GROMACS .gro file of C-alpha atoms in nm:
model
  380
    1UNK     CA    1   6.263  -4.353   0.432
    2UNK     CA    2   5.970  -4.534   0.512
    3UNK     CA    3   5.708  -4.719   0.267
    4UNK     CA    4   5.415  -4.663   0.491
    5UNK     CA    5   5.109  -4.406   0.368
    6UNK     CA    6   5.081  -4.063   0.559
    7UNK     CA    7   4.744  -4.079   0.769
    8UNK     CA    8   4.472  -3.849   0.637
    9UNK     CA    9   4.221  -3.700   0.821
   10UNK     CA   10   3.890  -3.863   0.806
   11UNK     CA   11   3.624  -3.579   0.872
   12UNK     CA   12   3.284  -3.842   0.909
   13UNK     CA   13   3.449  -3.948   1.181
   14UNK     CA   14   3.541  -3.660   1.415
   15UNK     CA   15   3.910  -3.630   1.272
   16UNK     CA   16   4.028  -4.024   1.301
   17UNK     CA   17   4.311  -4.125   1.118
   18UNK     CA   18   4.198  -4.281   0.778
   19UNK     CA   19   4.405  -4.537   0.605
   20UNK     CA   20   4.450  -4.510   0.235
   21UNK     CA   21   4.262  -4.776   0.156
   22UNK     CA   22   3.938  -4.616   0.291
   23UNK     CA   23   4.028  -4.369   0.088
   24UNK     CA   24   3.751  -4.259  -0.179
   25UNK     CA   25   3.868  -4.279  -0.576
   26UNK     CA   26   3.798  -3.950  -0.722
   27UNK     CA   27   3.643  -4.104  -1.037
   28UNK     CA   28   3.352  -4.255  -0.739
   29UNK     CA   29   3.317  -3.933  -0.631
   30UNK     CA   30   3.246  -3.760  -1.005
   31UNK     CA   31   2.973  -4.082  -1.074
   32UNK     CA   32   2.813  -4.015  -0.757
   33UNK     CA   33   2.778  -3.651  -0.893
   34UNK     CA   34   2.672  -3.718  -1.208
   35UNK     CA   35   2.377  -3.975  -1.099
   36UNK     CA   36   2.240  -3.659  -0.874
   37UNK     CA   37   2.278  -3.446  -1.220
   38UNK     CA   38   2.091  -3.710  -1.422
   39UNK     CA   39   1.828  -3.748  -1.147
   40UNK     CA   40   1.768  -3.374  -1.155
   41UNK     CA   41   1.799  -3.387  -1.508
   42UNK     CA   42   1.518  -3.608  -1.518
   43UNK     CA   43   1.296  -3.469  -1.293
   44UNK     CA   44   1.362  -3.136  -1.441
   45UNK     CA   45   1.251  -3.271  -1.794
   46UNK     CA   46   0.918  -3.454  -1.611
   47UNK     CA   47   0.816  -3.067  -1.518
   48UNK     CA   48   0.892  -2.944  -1.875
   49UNK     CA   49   0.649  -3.279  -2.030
   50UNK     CA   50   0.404  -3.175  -1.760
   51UNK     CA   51   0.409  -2.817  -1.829
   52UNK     CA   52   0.402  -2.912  -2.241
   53UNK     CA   53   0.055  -3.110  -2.172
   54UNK     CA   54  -0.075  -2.843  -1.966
   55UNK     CA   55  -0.005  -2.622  -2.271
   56UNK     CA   56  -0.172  -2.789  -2.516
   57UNK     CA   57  -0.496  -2.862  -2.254
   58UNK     CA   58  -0.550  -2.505  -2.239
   59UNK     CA   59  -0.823  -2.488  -2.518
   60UNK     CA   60  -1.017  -2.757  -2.334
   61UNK     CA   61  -1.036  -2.567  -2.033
   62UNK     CA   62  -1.390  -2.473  -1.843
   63UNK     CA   63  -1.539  -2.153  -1.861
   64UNK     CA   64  -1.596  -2.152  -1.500
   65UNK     CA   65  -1.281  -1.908  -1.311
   66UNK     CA   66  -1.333  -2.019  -0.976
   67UNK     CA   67  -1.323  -2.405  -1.116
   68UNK     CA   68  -0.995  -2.332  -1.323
   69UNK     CA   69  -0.860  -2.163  -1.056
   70UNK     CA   70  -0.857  -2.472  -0.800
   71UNK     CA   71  -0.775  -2.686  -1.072
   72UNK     CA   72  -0.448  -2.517  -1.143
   73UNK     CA   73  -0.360  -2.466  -0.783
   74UNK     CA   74  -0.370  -2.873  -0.762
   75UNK     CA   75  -0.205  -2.835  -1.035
   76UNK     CA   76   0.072  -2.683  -0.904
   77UNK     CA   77   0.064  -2.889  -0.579
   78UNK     CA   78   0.081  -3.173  -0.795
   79UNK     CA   79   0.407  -3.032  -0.983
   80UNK     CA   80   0.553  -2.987  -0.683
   81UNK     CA   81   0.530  -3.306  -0.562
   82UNK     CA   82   0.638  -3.467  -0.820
   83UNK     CA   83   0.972  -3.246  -0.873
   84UNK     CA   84   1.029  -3.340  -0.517
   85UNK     CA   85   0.933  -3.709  -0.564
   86UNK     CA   86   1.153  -3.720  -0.888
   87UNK     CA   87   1.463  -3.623  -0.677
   88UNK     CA   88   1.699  -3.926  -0.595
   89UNK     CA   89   1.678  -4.061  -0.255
   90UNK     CA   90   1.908  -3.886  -0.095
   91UNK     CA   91   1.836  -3.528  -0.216
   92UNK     CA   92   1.458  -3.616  -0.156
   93UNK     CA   93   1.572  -3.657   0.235
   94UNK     CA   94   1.691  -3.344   0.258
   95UNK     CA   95   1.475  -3.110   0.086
   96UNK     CA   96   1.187  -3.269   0.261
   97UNK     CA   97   1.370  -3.193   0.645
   98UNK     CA   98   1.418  -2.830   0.419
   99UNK     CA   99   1.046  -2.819   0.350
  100UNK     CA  100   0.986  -2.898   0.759
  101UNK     CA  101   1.216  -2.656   0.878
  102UNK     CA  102   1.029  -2.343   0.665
  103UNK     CA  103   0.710  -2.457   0.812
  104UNK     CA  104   0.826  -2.458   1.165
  105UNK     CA  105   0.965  -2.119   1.097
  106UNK     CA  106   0.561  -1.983   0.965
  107UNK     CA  107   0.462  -2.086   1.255
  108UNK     CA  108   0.672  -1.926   1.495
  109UNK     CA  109   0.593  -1.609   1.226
  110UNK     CA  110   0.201  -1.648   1.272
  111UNK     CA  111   0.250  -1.655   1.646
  112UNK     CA  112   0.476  -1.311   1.622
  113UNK     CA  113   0.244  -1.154   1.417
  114UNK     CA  114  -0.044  -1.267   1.677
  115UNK     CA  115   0.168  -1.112   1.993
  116UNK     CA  116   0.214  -0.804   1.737
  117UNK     CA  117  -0.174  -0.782   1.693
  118UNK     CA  118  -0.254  -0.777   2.038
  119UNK     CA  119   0.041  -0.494   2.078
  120UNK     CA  120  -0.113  -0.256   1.822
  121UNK     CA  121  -0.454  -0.276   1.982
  122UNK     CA  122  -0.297  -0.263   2.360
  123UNK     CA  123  -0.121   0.091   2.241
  124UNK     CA  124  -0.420   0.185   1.978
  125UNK     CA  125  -0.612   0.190   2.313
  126UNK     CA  126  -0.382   0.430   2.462
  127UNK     CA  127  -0.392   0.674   2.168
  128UNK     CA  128  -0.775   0.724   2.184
  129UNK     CA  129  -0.818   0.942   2.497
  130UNK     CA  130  -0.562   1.190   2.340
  131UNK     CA  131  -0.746   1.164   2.001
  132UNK     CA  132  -1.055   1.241   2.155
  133UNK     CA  133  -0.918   1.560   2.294
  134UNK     CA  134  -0.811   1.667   1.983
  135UNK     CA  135  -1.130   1.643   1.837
  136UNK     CA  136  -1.330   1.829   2.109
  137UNK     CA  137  -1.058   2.124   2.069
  138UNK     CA  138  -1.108   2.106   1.684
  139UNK     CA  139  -1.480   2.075   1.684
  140UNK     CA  140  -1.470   2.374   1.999
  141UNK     CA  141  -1.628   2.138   2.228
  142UNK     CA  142  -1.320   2.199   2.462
  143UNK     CA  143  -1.290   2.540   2.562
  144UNK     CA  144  -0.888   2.619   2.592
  145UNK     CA  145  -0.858   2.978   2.533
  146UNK     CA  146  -1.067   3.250   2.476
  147UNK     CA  147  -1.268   3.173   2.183
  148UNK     CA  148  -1.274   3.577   2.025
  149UNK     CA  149  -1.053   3.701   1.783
  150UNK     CA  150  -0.880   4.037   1.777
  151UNK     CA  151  -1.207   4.213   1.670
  152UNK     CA  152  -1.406   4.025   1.902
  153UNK     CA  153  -1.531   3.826   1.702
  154UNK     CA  154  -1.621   3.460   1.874
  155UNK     CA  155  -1.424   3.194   1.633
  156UNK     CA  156  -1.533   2.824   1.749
  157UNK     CA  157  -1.276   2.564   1.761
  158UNK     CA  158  -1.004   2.537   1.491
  159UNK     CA  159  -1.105   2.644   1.182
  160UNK     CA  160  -1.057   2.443   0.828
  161UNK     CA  161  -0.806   2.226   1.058
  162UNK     CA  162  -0.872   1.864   0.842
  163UNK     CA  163  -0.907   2.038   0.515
  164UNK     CA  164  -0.521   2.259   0.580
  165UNK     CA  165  -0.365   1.923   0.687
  166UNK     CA  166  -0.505   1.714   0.403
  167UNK     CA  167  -0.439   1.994   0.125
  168UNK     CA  168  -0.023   1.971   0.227
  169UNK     CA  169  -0.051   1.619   0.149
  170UNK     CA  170  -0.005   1.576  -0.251
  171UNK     CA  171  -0.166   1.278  -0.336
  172UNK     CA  172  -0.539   1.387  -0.130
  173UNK     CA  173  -0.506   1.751  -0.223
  174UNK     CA  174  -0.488   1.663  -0.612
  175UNK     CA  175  -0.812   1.528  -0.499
  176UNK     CA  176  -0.993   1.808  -0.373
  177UNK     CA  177  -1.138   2.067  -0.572
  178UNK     CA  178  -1.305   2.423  -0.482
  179UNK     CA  179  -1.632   2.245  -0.426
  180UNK     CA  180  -1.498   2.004  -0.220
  181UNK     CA  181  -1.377   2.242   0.058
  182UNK     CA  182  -1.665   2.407   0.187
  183UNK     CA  183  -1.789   2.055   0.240
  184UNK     CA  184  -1.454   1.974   0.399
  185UNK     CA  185  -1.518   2.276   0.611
  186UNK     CA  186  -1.820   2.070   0.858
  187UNK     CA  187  -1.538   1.746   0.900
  188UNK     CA  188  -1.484   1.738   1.270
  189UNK     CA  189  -1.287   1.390   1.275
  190UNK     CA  190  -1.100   1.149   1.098
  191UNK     CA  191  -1.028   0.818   1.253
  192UNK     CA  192  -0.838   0.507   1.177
  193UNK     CA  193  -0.985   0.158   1.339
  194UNK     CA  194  -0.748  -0.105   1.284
  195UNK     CA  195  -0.916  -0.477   1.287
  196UNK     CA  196  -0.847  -0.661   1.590
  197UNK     CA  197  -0.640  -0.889   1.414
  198UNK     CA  198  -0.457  -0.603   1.211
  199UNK     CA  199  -0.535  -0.761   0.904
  200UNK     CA  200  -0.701  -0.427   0.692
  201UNK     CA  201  -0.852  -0.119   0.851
  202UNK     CA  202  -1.163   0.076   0.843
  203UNK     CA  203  -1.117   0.514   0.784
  204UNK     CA  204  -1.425   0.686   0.924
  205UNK     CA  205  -1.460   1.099   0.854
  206UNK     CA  206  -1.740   1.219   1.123
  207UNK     CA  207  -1.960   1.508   1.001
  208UNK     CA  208  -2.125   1.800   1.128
  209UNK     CA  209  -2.456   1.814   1.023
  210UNK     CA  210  -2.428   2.002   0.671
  211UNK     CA  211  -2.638   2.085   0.313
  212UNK     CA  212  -2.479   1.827   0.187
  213UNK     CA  213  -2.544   1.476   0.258
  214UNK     CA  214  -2.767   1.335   0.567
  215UNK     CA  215  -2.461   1.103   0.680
  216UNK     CA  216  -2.288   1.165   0.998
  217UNK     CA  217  -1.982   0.890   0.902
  218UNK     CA  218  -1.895   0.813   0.611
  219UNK     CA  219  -1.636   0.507   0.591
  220UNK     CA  220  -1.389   0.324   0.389
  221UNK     CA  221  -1.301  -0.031   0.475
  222UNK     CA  222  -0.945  -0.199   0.341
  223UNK     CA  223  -0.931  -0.557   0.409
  224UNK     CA  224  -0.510  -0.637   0.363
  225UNK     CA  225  -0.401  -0.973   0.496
  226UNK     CA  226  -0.041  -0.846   0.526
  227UNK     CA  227  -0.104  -0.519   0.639
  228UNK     CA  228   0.171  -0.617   0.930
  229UNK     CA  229   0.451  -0.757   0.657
  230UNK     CA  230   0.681  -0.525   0.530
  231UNK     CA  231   0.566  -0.659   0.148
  232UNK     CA  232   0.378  -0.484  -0.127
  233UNK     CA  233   0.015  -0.508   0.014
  234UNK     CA  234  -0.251  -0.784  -0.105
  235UNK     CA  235  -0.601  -0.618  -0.105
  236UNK     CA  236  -0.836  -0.875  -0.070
  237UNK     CA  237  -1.140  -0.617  -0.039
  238UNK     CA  238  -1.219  -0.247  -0.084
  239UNK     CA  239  -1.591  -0.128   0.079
  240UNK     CA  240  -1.665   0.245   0.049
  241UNK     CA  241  -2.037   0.371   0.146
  242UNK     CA  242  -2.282   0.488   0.003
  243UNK     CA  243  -2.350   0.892   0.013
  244UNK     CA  244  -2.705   1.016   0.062
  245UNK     CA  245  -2.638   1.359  -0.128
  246UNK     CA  246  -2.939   1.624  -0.075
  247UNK     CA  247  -3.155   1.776  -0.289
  248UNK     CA  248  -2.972   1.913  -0.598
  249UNK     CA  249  -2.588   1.971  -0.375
  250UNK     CA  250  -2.401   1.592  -0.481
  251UNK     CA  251  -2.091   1.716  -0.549
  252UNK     CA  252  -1.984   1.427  -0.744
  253UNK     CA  253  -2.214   1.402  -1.059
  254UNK     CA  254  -2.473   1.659  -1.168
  255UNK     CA  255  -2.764   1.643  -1.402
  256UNK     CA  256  -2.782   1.789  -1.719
  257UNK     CA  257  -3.042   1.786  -1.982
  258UNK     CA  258  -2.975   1.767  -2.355
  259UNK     CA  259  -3.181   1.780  -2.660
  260UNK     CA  260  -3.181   1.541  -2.925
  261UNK     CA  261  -3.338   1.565  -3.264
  262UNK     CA  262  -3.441   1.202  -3.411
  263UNK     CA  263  -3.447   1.112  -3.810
  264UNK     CA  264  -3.781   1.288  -3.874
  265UNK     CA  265  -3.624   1.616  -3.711
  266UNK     CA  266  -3.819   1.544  -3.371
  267UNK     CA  267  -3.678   1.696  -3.065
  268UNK     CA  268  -3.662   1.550  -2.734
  269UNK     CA  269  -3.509   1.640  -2.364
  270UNK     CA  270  -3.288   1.365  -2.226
  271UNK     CA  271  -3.146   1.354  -1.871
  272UNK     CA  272  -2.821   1.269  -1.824
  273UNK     CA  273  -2.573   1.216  -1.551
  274UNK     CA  274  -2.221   1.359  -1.601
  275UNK     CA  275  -1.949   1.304  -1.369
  276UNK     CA  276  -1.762   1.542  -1.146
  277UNK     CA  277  -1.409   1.575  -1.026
  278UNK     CA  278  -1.430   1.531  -0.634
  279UNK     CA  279  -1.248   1.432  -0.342
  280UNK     CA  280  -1.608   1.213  -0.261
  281UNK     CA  281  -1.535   0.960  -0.511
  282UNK     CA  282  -1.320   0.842  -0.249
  283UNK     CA  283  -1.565   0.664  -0.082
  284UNK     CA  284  -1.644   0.478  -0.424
  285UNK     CA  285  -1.333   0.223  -0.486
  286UNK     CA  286  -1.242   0.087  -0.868
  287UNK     CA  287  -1.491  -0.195  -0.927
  288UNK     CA  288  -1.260  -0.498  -1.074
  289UNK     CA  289  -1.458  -0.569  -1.386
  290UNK     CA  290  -1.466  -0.965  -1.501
  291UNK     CA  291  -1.143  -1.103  -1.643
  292UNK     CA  292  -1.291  -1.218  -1.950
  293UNK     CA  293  -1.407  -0.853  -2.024
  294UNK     CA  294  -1.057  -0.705  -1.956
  295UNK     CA  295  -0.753  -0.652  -2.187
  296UNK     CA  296  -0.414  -0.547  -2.067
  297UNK     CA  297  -0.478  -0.193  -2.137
  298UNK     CA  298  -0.739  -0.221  -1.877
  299UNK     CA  299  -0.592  -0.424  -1.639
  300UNK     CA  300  -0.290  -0.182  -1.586
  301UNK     CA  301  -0.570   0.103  -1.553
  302UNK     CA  302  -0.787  -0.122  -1.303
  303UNK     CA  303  -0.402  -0.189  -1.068
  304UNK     CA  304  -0.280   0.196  -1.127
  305UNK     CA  305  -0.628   0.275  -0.941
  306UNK     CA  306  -0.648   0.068  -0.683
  307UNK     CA  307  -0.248   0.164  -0.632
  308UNK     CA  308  -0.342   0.521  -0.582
  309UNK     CA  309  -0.665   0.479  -0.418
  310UNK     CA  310  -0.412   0.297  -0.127
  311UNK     CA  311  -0.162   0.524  -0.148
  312UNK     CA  312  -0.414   0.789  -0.063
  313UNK     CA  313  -0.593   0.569   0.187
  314UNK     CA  314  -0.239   0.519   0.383
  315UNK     CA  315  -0.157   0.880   0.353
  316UNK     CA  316  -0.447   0.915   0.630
  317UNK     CA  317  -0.383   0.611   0.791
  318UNK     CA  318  -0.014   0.690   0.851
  319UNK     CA  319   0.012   1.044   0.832
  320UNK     CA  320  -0.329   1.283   0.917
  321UNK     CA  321  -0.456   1.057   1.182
  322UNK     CA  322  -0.176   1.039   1.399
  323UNK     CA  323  -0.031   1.375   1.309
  324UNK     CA  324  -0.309   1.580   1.223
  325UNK     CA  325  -0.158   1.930   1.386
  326UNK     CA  326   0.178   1.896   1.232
  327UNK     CA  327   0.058   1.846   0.879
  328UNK     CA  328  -0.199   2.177   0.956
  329UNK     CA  329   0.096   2.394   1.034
  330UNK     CA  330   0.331   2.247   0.778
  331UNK     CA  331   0.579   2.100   1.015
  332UNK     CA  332   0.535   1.758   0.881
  333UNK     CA  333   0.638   1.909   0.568
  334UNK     CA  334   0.965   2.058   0.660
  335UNK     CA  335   1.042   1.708   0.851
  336UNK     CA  336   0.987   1.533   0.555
  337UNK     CA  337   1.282   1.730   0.350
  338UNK     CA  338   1.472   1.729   0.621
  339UNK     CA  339   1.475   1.365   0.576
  340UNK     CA  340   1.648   1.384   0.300
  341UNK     CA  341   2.004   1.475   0.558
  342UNK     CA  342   2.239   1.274   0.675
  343UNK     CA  343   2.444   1.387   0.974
  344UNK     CA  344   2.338   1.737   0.840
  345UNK     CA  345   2.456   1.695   0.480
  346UNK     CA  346   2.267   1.652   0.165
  347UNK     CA  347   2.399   1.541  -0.237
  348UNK     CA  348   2.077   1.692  -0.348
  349UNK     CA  349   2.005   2.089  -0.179
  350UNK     CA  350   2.291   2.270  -0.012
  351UNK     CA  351   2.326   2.273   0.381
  352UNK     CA  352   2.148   2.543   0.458
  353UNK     CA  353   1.847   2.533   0.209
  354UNK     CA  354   1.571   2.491   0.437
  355UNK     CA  355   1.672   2.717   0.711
  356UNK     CA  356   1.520   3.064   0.588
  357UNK     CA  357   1.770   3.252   0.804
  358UNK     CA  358   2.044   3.137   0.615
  359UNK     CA  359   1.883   3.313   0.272
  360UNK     CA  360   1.808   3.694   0.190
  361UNK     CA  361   1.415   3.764   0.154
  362UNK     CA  362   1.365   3.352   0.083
  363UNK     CA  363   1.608   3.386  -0.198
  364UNK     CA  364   1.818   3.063  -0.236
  365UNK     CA  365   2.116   3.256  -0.333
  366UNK     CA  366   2.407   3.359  -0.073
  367UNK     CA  367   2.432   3.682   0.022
  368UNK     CA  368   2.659   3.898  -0.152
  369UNK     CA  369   3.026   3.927   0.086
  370UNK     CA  370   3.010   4.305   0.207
  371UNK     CA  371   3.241   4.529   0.035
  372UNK     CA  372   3.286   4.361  -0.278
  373UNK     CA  373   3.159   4.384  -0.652
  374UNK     CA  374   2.935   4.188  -0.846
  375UNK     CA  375   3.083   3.981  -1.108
  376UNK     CA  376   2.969   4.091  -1.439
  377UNK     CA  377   2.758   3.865  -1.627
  378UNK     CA  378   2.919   3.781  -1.936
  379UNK     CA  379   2.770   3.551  -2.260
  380UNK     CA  380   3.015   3.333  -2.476
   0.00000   0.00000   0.00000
């Protein structure tokens, strides 16, 4: 047999033979890996010294948020430089080229959200002619058919069309209350202007003129910088309007007058302004009270508001506005539980649930087989 070495394969250079004396020990191989654990060890430990002094700072601290708030976003700048500039050289390399690559890919993000933009408003465009049909049929302003009913009786445009879509959406008709629809009853529109740059939108509800209030619009603007991402949204600004009520018909706070007797058994009227349930305090977003002046209590009262204030604000957005008719005859609402299928089958309802052929007199029970005997109901 021969003495000579079998050739390896020497992958750094494209498969060449590589002699065994090129060879690397495996004891170099485990100190090369255990300097990179040391140096990450030690840059690791230079966070947790940082983050122990930024601890014990904290009582020191300025009173002023929007000071302490740029201070700790240097802060954590600086951090992450210096886990980065901790690294050894030749991680440092690399997670900087790392570091390049995710900005070259925001960029190419920025520019598809851009092209998106300019999309939504090229086909938003498109959508207003038909929109503005709708609301000349609604509001009767568009003659179709013969505007009598069966007792000849002249009906103009579609009656209570807004309010019967909104009430078979859950979260705006827990909203509305018995007050609130005769108000409802004078809404001819409700539009949805997306910003130019698709970053928040502004909900406008056009009025006849009614008892009411004197305003012909009244608006809600969301600002939501990523109102185009597929991530939970960041509100960066909530603007309702104000309502000019009339005379003694604000259906969102009343006046009531209550006596008071003093210590020397005085009494006295006082005014006061109580609150009402109504869909109008829509148009009045949560007010995000000062930090200092908030426990966690309220802070998880504050976020459940503003989280159903959206939910009810993208309910319109998503749902009324582009699909007004099918949420006033209830179609919407069969599509949505028919959603629930998949390739005609559900885990949850039987087959046949929601077709009201399949079931006697709406009953959800089969029909009995012809001929044969009910089974006797029997208790263990």
């Amino acid at each position: 047999m021969s003495d000579e070495q079998p050739l390896e394969t020497n992958p750094s250079s494209g498969g060449a033979p590589m002699h065994g004396n090129d060879q690397p020990e495996f004891n170099e191989i485990e100190v090369l890996t255990q300097e990179a654990q040391d140096a990450l060890a030690r840059a690791t430990a230079a966070d947790v010294e940082e983050d122990d002094d930024d601890e014990d700072d904290d009582d020191e601290e300025d009173d002023d948020d929007d000071d302490d708030d740029d201070d700790d976003d240097d802060d954590d700048d600086d951090d992450d430089e210096d886990f980065v500039a901790n690294l050894p050289p030749f991680l440092r390399h690399r997670v900087e080229k790392l570091k390049d690559l995710d900005k070259e890919r925001d960029a190419i993000r920025d520019g598809y959200l851009k092209e998106r933009a300019v999309l939504e408003n090229k086909f938003a465009d498109l959508y207003k002619p038909l929109y503005e049909q709708r609301r000349s049929i609604i509001s009767s302003t568009n003659v179709v058919e013969d505007q009598t009913d069966d007792y000849g009786e002249e009906i103009a445009g579609v009656p209570g069309f807004w309010t019967g879509a909104m009430e078979n959406i859950e979260t705006i008709e827990e909203l509305i209350t018995e007050r609130d629809n005769e108000c409802l009853g004078y809404l001819e529109d409700i539009r949805c202007n997306e910003f130019e740059d698709c970053l928040g939108f502004t909900l406008e509800f056009e009025f006849k003129v009614n008892p009411f209030f004197k305003n012909k619009v009244l608006t809600k603007k969301y600002d939501v910088p990523n109102l185009l991402i597929d991530d939970e949204p960041i509100l960066k600004n909530v603007i309702g309007c104000d309502i000019e009520w009339k005379d003694d018909n604000c259906l969102t706070h009343r006046s009531i007058t209550k006596k008071q007797r003093n210590k020397k058994g005085q009494i006295r009227h006082v005014n006061k302004r109580e609150k009402l349930e109504s869909f109008f305090h829509f148009f009045c977003p949560p007010k995000l009270p000062s930090m200092d002046e908030m426990d966690e209590e309220q802070a998880d009262a504050i976020e459940e508001a503003f989280d159903h204030d959206y939910d009810v604000a993208q309910s319109f957005r998503k749902y009324i506005v582009p699909k007004g008719v099918l949420w006033f005859t209830g179609e919407a609402m069969t599509s949505e539980l028919e959603g629930i299928y998949e390739n005609g089958e559900s885990l949850l309802l039987p087959k046949d649930f929601l077709n009201t052929e399949a079931v006697p007199d709406g009953s959800p029970f089969p029909k009995p087989v012809e001929g044969s005997e009910e089974p006797e109901c029997k208790q263990s």
